[in-house]
PDB file of C-alpha atoms in Angstrom:
ATOM      1  CA  MET A   1     210.780  14.555 176.892  1.00 54.00           C
ATOM      2  CA  HIS A   2     210.431  12.734 173.630  1.00 54.00           C
ATOM      3  CA  PRO A   3     212.802  14.009 170.926  1.00 54.00           C
ATOM      4  CA  LEU A   4     209.891  14.523 168.456  1.00 49.00           C
ATOM      5  CA  THR A   5     208.092  16.692 170.955  1.00 54.00           C
ATOM      6  CA  LYS A   6     211.193  18.844 171.430  1.00 56.00           C
ATOM      7  CA  LEU A   7     211.541  19.238 167.644  1.00 50.00           C
ATOM      8  CA  THR A   8     207.932  20.279 167.302  1.00 54.00           C
ATOM      9  CA  GLN A   9     208.308  22.918 170.030  1.00 58.00           C
ATOM     10  CA  ARG A  10     211.403  24.315 168.331  1.00 61.00           C
ATOM     11  CA  LEU A  11     209.759  24.500 164.893  1.00 53.00           C
ATOM     12  CA  LEU A  12     206.340  25.822 166.068  1.00 55.00           C
ATOM     13  CA  PRO A  13     207.297  29.549 166.092  1.00 59.00           C
ATOM     14  CA  TRP A  14     208.720  29.235 162.564  1.00 56.00           C
ATOM     15  CA  MET A  15     205.591  27.457 161.344  1.00 57.00           C
ATOM     16  CA  LEU A  16     203.309  30.162 162.823  1.00 54.00           C
ATOM     17  CA  ALA A  17     205.437  32.912 161.269  1.00 54.00           C
ATOM     18  CA  ALA A  18     205.251  31.249 157.826  1.00 56.00           C
ATOM     19  CA  LEU A  19     201.469  30.794 158.134  1.00 55.00           C
ATOM     20  CA  LEU A  20     201.055  34.468 159.088  1.00 52.00           C
ATOM     21  CA  LEU A  21     203.171  35.568 156.135  1.00 51.00           C
ATOM     22  CA  ILE A  22     201.111  33.484 153.705  1.00 53.00           C
ATOM     23  CA  THR A  23     197.823  34.788 155.125  1.00 49.00           C
ATOM     24  CA  VAL A  24     198.882  38.433 155.019  1.00 48.00           C
ATOM     25  CA  GLY A  25     200.356  38.064 151.539  1.00 49.00           C
ATOM     26  CA  ASN A  26     197.099  36.665 150.095  1.00 51.00           C
ATOM     27  CA  PHE A  27     194.732  39.104 151.865  1.00 48.00           C
ATOM     28  CA  PRO A  28     193.231  41.522 149.327  1.00 53.00           C
ATOM     29  CA  ALA A  29     194.183  45.138 149.617  1.00 50.00           C
ATOM     30  CA  THR A  30     191.457  47.517 150.737  1.00 52.00           C
ATOM     31  CA  ALA A  31     189.586  48.621 147.567  1.00 54.00           C
ATOM     32  CA  GLN A  32     189.501  52.332 146.957  1.00 53.00           C
ATOM     33  CA  PRO A  33     185.946  53.503 146.218  1.00 58.00           C
ATOM     34  CA  ALA A  34     185.597  54.390 142.517  1.00 63.00           C
ATOM     35  CA  SER A  35     184.476  57.916 141.893  1.00 76.00           C
ATOM     36  CA  THR A  36     180.942  58.102 140.433  1.00 84.00           C
ATOM     37  CA  PRO A  37     180.914  59.949 137.098  1.00 85.00           C
ATOM     38  CA  ARG A  38     178.943  63.164 137.166  1.00 92.00           C
ATOM     39  CA  ILE A  39     176.215  62.970 134.499  1.00 94.00           C
ATOM     40  CA  LEU A  40     173.704  65.641 133.532  1.00 94.00           C
ATOM     41  CA  ALA A  41     170.612  64.694 131.477  1.00 95.00           C
ATOM     42  CA  ILE A  42     168.941  67.560 129.657  1.00 96.00           C
ATOM     43  CA  SER A  43     166.245  67.763 126.954  1.00 96.00           C
ATOM     44  CA  GLY A  44     166.162  69.966 123.887  1.00 97.00           C
ATOM     45  CA  HIS A  45     163.439  70.847 121.384  1.00 97.00           C
ATOM     46  CA  GLY A  46     163.659  71.719 117.709  1.00 97.00           C
ATOM     47  CA  ARG A  47     161.069  72.850 115.168  1.00 97.00           C
ATOM     48  CA  ALA A  48     161.169  73.286 111.400  1.00 97.00           C
ATOM     49  CA  GLN A  49     158.701  74.001 108.624  1.00 95.00           C
ATOM     50  CA  ALA A  50     158.034  71.808 105.581  1.00 96.00           C
ATOM     51  CA  PRO A  51     156.422  73.623 102.632  1.00 94.00           C
ATOM     52  CA  THR A  52     153.213  72.025 101.392  1.00 93.00           C
ATOM     53  CA  SER A  53     153.094  71.019  97.753  1.00 93.00           C
ATOM     54  CA  LEU A  54     150.462  68.263  97.621  1.00 94.00           C
ATOM     55  CA  ALA A  55     146.678  68.318  97.875  1.00 93.00           C
ATOM     56  CA  GLN A  56     145.133  65.317  99.640  1.00 93.00           C
ATOM     57  CA  ILE A  57     141.540  65.039  98.435  1.00 94.00           C
ATOM     58  CA  THR A  58     138.607  62.848  99.486  1.00 95.00           C
ATOM     59  CA  LEU A  59     135.580  62.586  97.195  1.00 95.00           C
ATOM     60  CA  GLY A  60     132.256  60.962  97.998  1.00 95.00           C
ATOM     61  CA  ILE A  61     130.073  58.933  95.613  1.00 95.00           C
ATOM     62  CA  SER A  62     126.570  57.898  96.660  1.00 93.00           C
ATOM     63  CA  ASP A  63     123.499  56.398  95.047  1.00 92.00           C
ATOM     64  CA  LYS A  64     120.105  54.853  95.837  1.00 89.00           C
ATOM     65  CA  GLY A  65     118.480  51.648  94.655  1.00 89.00           C
ATOM     66  CA  ASP A  66     115.624  49.210  95.176  1.00 88.00           C
ATOM     67  CA  THR A  67     117.948  46.319  96.019  1.00 89.00           C
ATOM     68  CA  ALA A  68     121.312  45.950  97.710  1.00 89.00           C
ATOM     69  CA  LYS A  69     122.831  44.431  94.563  1.00 92.00           C
ATOM     70  CA  ALA A  70     121.605  47.190  92.249  1.00 92.00           C
ATOM     71  CA  THR A  71     122.775  49.906  94.641  1.00 93.00           C
ATOM     72  CA  TYR A  72     126.181  48.274  95.080  1.00 94.00           C
ATOM     73  CA  GLU A  73     126.688  47.909  91.344  1.00 94.00           C
ATOM     74  CA  GLN A  74     125.707  51.526  90.642  1.00 94.00           C
ATOM     75  CA  VAL A  75     128.022  52.971  93.294  1.00 95.00           C
ATOM     76  CA  ASN A  76     130.835  50.695  92.141  1.00 95.00           C
ATOM     77  CA  LYS A  77     130.305  51.738  88.512  1.00 94.00           C
ATOM     78  CA  ARG A  78     130.435  55.429  89.328  1.00 94.00           C
ATOM     79  CA  SER A  79     133.443  55.161  91.645  1.00 95.00           C
ATOM     80  CA  SER A  80     135.287  53.052  89.058  1.00 95.00           C
ATOM     81  CA  ALA A  81     134.746  55.838  86.526  1.00 95.00           C
ATOM     82  CA  ILE A  82     136.337  58.321  88.953  1.00 95.00           C
ATOM     83  CA  VAL A  83     139.304  56.007  89.557  1.00 95.00           C
ATOM     84  CA  LYS A  84     139.803  55.577  85.786  1.00 95.00           C
ATOM     85  CA  LEU A  85     139.745  59.332  85.307  1.00 95.00           C
ATOM     86  CA  LEU A  86     142.417  59.811  87.973  1.00 95.00           C
ATOM     87  CA  LYS A  87     144.588  57.018  86.564  1.00 94.00           C
ATOM     88  CA  ASP A  88     144.304  58.598  83.098  1.00 93.00           C
ATOM     89  CA  ARG A  89     145.583  61.820  84.651  1.00 92.00           C
ATOM     90  CA  LYS A  90     148.666  59.916  85.913  1.00 92.00           C
ATOM     91  CA  ILE A  91     147.529  60.005  89.543  1.00 93.00           C
ATOM     92  CA  ASP A  92     148.708  56.786  91.185  1.00 85.00           C
ATOM     93  CA  SER A  93     147.934  57.407  94.870  1.00 90.00           C
ATOM     94  CA  VAL A  94     144.241  56.459  94.579  1.00 95.00           C
ATOM     95  CA  LYS A  95     142.483  54.613  97.397  1.00 95.00           C
ATOM     96  CA  THR A  96     138.840  53.583  97.678  1.00 94.00           C
ATOM     97  CA  THR A  97     136.846  52.535 100.731  1.00 92.00           C
ATOM     98  CA  ASN A  98     134.448  49.624 100.869  1.00 91.00           C
ATOM     99  CA  ILE A  99     130.930  50.447  99.748  1.00 91.00           C
ATOM    100  CA  ASN A 100     128.684  51.194 102.714  1.00 93.00           C
ATOM    101  CA  LEU A 101     125.001  50.216 102.365  1.00 91.00           C
ATOM    102  CA  THR A 102     122.185  51.393 104.621  1.00 89.00           C
ATOM    103  CA  ILE A 103     118.520  50.356 104.460  1.00 86.00           C
ATOM    104  CA  LYS A 104     115.369  52.275 105.334  1.00 81.00           C
ATOM    105  CA  SER A 105     112.545  50.048 106.517  1.00 75.00           C
ATOM    106  CA  ASP A 106     108.817  50.675 106.902  1.00 71.00           C
ATOM    107  CA  ARG A 107     106.834  49.955 110.043  1.00 72.00           C
ATOM    108  CA  ASP A 108     106.613  46.291 109.162  1.00 72.00           C
ATOM    109  CA  GLY A 109     110.388  46.033 108.994  1.00 67.00           C
ATOM    110  CA  LYS A 110     110.402  45.614 105.229  1.00 72.00           C
ATOM    111  CA  PRO A 111     112.708  47.701 103.033  1.00 66.00           C
ATOM    112  CA  GLN A 112     111.006  50.670 101.425  1.00 69.00           C
ATOM    113  CA  LYS A 113     111.199  51.186  97.702  1.00 70.00           C
ATOM    114  CA  GLY A 114     114.433  52.931  96.804  1.00 67.00           C
ATOM    115  CA  SER A 115     115.492  52.564 100.432  1.00 83.00           C
ATOM    116  CA  TYR A 116     119.015  51.231  99.818  1.00 90.00           C
ATOM    117  CA  ASP A 117     121.644  53.953 100.151  1.00 92.00           C
ATOM    118  CA  GLY A 118     125.164  53.209  98.967  1.00 94.00           C
ATOM    119  CA  TYR A 119     128.264  55.306  99.688  1.00 94.00           C
ATOM    120  CA  ARG A 120     131.974  55.135  98.905  1.00 95.00           C
ATOM    121  CA  ASN A 121     134.978  57.460  99.324  1.00 96.00           C
ATOM    122  CA  VAL A 122     137.753  57.928  96.808  1.00 96.00           C
ATOM    123  CA  GLU A 123     140.996  59.390  98.179  1.00 96.00           C
ATOM    124  CA  PHE A 124     144.034  60.584  96.243  1.00 96.00           C
ATOM    125  CA  GLN A 125     146.960  62.991  96.268  1.00 94.00           C
ATOM    126  CA  VAL A 126     147.829  65.404  93.520  1.00 94.00           C
ATOM    127  CA  LEU A 127     150.268  68.264  93.084  1.00 93.00           C
ATOM    128  CA  ALA A 128     148.627  71.349  94.517  1.00 90.00           C
ATOM    129  CA  ASP A 129     148.783  73.201  91.213  1.00 88.00           C
ATOM    130  CA  LYS A 130     146.943  70.291  89.511  1.00 90.00           C
ATOM    131  CA  ILE A 131     143.838  70.534  91.667  1.00 90.00           C
ATOM    132  CA  ASP A 132     141.747  71.363  88.610  1.00 90.00           C
ATOM    133  CA  VAL A 133     141.262  67.597  88.260  1.00 92.00           C
ATOM    134  CA  LEU A 134     138.274  68.203  90.546  1.00 91.00           C
ATOM    135  CA  ASP A 135     136.455  69.880  87.684  1.00 92.00           C
ATOM    136  CA  ASP A 136     136.753  66.707  85.619  1.00 92.00           C
ATOM    137  CA  ALA A 137     135.627  64.553  88.559  1.00 92.00           C
ATOM    138  CA  ILE A 138     132.592  66.743  89.111  1.00 90.00           C
ATOM    139  CA  ALA A 139     131.734  66.580  85.426  1.00 90.00           C
ATOM    140  CA  ILE A 140     131.439  62.777  85.445  1.00 89.00           C
ATOM    141  CA  GLY A 141     129.466  62.679  88.679  1.00 83.00           C
ATOM    142  CA  ILE A 142     130.670  62.862  92.272  1.00 89.00           C
ATOM    143  CA  ASP A 143     128.370  63.792  95.115  1.00 89.00           C
ATOM    144  CA  ARG A 144     130.638  65.461  97.616  1.00 90.00           C
ATOM    145  CA  VAL A 145     134.081  66.910  98.169  1.00 91.00           C
ATOM    146  CA  ASN A 146     134.615  65.677 101.707  1.00 90.00           C
ATOM    147  CA  ASN A 147     137.904  67.423 102.321  1.00 88.00           C
ATOM    148  CA  ILE A 148     140.977  68.959 100.730  1.00 91.00           C
ATOM    149  CA  ARG A 149     144.192  68.957 102.754  1.00 90.00           C
ATOM    150  CA  TYR A 150     147.468  70.540 101.780  1.00 92.00           C
ATOM    151  CA  ILE A 151     150.464  68.486 102.904  1.00 93.00           C
ATOM    152  CA  ALA A 152     154.227  68.396 102.433  1.00 95.00           C
ATOM    153  CA  SER A 153     156.010  65.746 100.396  1.00 93.00           C
ATOM    154  CA  GLU A 154     158.024  62.987 102.105  1.00 94.00           C
ATOM    155  CA  ASP A 155     161.279  64.614 100.972  1.00 96.00           C
ATOM    156  CA  ALA A 156     160.227  67.943 102.475  1.00 96.00           C
ATOM    157  CA  ILE A 157     159.274  66.238 105.749  1.00 96.00           C
ATOM    158  CA  ARG A 158     162.659  64.462 105.911  1.00 96.00           C
ATOM    159  CA  THR A 159     164.520  67.717 105.316  1.00 97.00           C
ATOM    160  CA  ALA A 160     162.479  69.493 107.976  1.00 97.00           C
ATOM    161  CA  ARG A 161     163.063  66.647 110.434  1.00 96.00           C
ATOM    162  CA  LYS A 162     166.830  66.915 109.944  1.00 97.00           C
ATOM    163  CA  THR A 163     166.708  70.667 110.528  1.00 97.00           C
ATOM    164  CA  ALA A 164     164.528  70.217 113.637  1.00 97.00           C
ATOM    165  CA  LEU A 165     166.883  67.543 115.005  1.00 97.00           C
ATOM    166  CA  GLU A 166     169.908  69.792 114.590  1.00 97.00           C
ATOM    167  CA  ALA A 167     168.031  72.584 116.367  1.00 97.00           C
ATOM    168  CA  ALA A 168     167.013  70.244 119.205  1.00 97.00           C
ATOM    169  CA  ILE A 169     170.610  69.105 119.781  1.00 96.00           C
ATOM    170  CA  SER A 170     171.848  72.703 119.792  1.00 97.00           C
ATOM    171  CA  ASP A 171     169.086  73.619 122.248  1.00 97.00           C
ATOM    172  CA  ALA A 172     170.074  70.815 124.643  1.00 97.00           C
ATOM    173  CA  GLN A 173     173.778  71.670 124.406  1.00 96.00           C
ATOM    174  CA  THR A 174     173.077  75.339 125.088  1.00 96.00           C
ATOM    175  CA  GLN A 175     170.967  74.530 128.135  1.00 96.00           C
ATOM    176  CA  ALA A 176     173.626  72.170 129.510  1.00 96.00           C
ATOM    177  CA  LYS A 177     176.379  74.749 129.017  1.00 96.00           C
ATOM    178  CA  VAL A 178     174.398  77.512 130.726  1.00 96.00           C
ATOM    179  CA  ALA A 179     173.522  75.284 133.705  1.00 94.00           C
ATOM    180  CA  LEU A 180     177.059  73.960 134.176  1.00 95.00           C
ATOM    181  CA  ASP A 181     178.694  77.379 133.702  1.00 95.00           C
ATOM    182  CA  LYS A 182     176.459  78.695 136.461  1.00 93.00           C
ATOM    183  CA  LEU A 183     177.650  75.890 138.773  1.00 93.00           C
ATOM    184  CA  GLY A 184     181.298  76.270 137.819  1.00 94.00           C
ATOM    185  CA  PHE A 185     181.573  73.145 135.690  1.00 94.00           C
ATOM    186  CA  SER A 186     182.076  72.457 131.995  1.00 93.00           C
ATOM    187  CA  ILE A 187     180.992  69.729 129.575  1.00 93.00           C
ATOM    188  CA  GLN A 188     183.595  66.993 129.147  1.00 93.00           C
ATOM    189  CA  ASP A 189     181.805  64.832 126.609  1.00 93.00           C
ATOM    190  CA  VAL A 190     178.401  63.505 125.526  1.00 92.00           C
ATOM    191  CA  VAL A 191     177.861  59.949 126.780  1.00 94.00           C
ATOM    192  CA  ASP A 192     174.375  59.277 125.382  1.00 95.00           C
ATOM    193  CA  ILE A 193     171.720  60.799 123.135  1.00 94.00           C
ATOM    194  CA  GLN A 194     168.079  59.782 122.767  1.00 95.00           C
ATOM    195  CA  VAL A 195     166.068  61.080 119.820  1.00 94.00           C
ATOM    196  CA  GLY A 196     162.268  61.113 119.974  1.00 92.00           C
ATOM    197  CA  ASN A 197     159.995  60.495 117.011  1.00 89.00           C
ATOM    198  CA  ALA A 198     159.309  63.496 114.817  1.00 89.00           C
ATOM    199  CA  GLN A 199     155.839  64.951 115.321  1.00 92.00           C
ATOM    200  CA  VAL A 200     154.278  66.258 112.106  1.00 91.00           C
ATOM    201  CA  ASN A 201     151.230  68.448 112.588  1.00 86.00           C
ATOM    202  CA  THR A 202     147.993  67.474 110.877  1.00 71.00           C
ATOM    203  CA  PRO A 203     146.969  70.087 108.322  1.00 65.00           C
ATOM    204  CA  LYS A 204     143.559  71.682 108.541  1.00 59.00           C
ATOM    205  CA  THR A 205     140.808  70.397 106.309  1.00 53.00           C
ATOM    206  CA  GLN A 206     138.889  72.527 103.827  1.00 52.00           C
ATOM    207  CA  PRO A 207     136.233  72.815 102.647  1.00 48.00           C
ATOM    208  CA  GLU A 208     133.440  71.329 104.755  1.00 47.00           C
ATOM    209  CA  PRO A 209     131.391  68.673 102.912  1.00 45.00           C
ATOM    210  CA  ARG A 210     128.946  70.304 100.501  1.00 46.00           C
ATOM    211  CA  GLU A 211     126.329  69.192  98.034  1.00 46.00           C
ATOM    212  CA  SER A 212     126.743  72.002  95.503  1.00 44.00           C
ATOM    213  CA  TYR A 213     129.782  72.638  93.328  1.00 44.00           C
ATOM    214  CA  SER A 214     128.795  75.913  91.683  1.00 43.00           C
ATOM    215  CA  SER A 215     131.724  77.504  93.528  1.00 46.00           C
ATOM    216  CA  TRP A 216     133.711  74.583  94.975  1.00 48.00           C
ATOM    217  CA  SER A 217     136.963  76.581  95.059  1.00 49.00           C
ATOM    218  CA  GLU A 218     135.686  79.659  96.919  1.00 48.00           C
ATOM    219  CA  ASN A 219     136.934  78.673 100.376  1.00 48.00           C
ATOM    220  CA  LEU A 220     140.107  76.800  99.515  1.00 50.00           C
ATOM    221  CA  PRO A 221     143.150  77.875 101.551  1.00 45.00           C
ATOM    222  CA  VAL A 222     145.811  79.963  99.869  1.00 43.00           C
ATOM    223  CA  LEU A 223     148.690  77.740  98.763  1.00 44.00           C
ATOM    224  CA  GLU A 224     151.473  80.311  98.924  1.00 45.00           C
ATOM    225  CA  GLY A 225     153.371  80.026 102.203  1.00 47.00           C
ATOM    226  CA  GLY A 226     151.493  76.924 103.339  1.00 79.00           C
ATOM    227  CA  GLU A 227     153.614  74.812 105.691  1.00 90.00           C
ATOM    228  CA  GLN A 228     153.542  71.811 107.995  1.00 93.00           C
ATOM    229  CA  THR A 229     155.343  72.002 111.315  1.00 95.00           C
ATOM    230  CA  VAL A 230     157.789  69.249 112.316  1.00 96.00           C
ATOM    231  CA  ASP A 231     158.829  68.961 115.993  1.00 97.00           C
ATOM    232  CA  VAL A 232     161.678  66.835 117.392  1.00 97.00           C
ATOM    233  CA  ASP A 233     162.792  66.281 121.010  1.00 97.00           C
ATOM    234  CA  VAL A 234     166.155  64.918 122.132  1.00 97.00           C
ATOM    235  CA  THR A 235     167.716  64.070 125.499  1.00 97.00           C
ATOM    236  CA  LEU A 236     171.473  64.430 125.967  1.00 95.00           C
ATOM    237  CA  LYS A 237     173.510  62.918 128.786  1.00 96.00           C
ATOM    238  CA  VAL A 238     176.771  64.778 129.301  1.00 95.00           C
ATOM    239  CA  ARG A 239     179.680  64.135 131.650  1.00 94.00           C
ATOM    240  CA  TYR A 240     181.036  67.152 133.492  1.00 94.00           C
TER     241      TYR A 240
END
């Protein structure tokens, strides 16, 4: 037998043993399955009241004319007088709509005399106890009080939202604690919180549009105790 062959036969067991050792040494250990964290998601609701202190008012100005231009100019003149009055009373939140023109036609499709009707709204906010500005507006010529809404200020809404959020979080935490106590668990920590947008209720409108102002204040809502409701929802994810 060739000497090289004999050497190979003698070394073969040692070579196989070394190869086995290398293979076993580099083989990854069996991974232990990681325990899945136990998470409970639960929603809470909070509500708070924001006192109303502002009156949001919409006035209507209308007029008729023989031409579109004349009608437009007359409505614009009258609405500008209302805006000036409000600005003089230090009311800055004044908005006006575009003038709306409608035309009445005869059977031939031609505009009737005085058939152009023009209309514009003037909207503004004023402190609720300064609503007597309506008397001045009526005196210089408005046609309708379209609505009067009592609303809360932005600061009052923010404060109410904070209170509602705190209540919503407490509500969710209480629900989670009750549920987990019943199952024999306890809250370890809060891993996530999602806060929904605050929902502010729309105040009711008064009075209905009217043509006469002999007693415009008869049906106005009582200011004392007026409030807007602010609702907030949250979702907590807790580990237990």
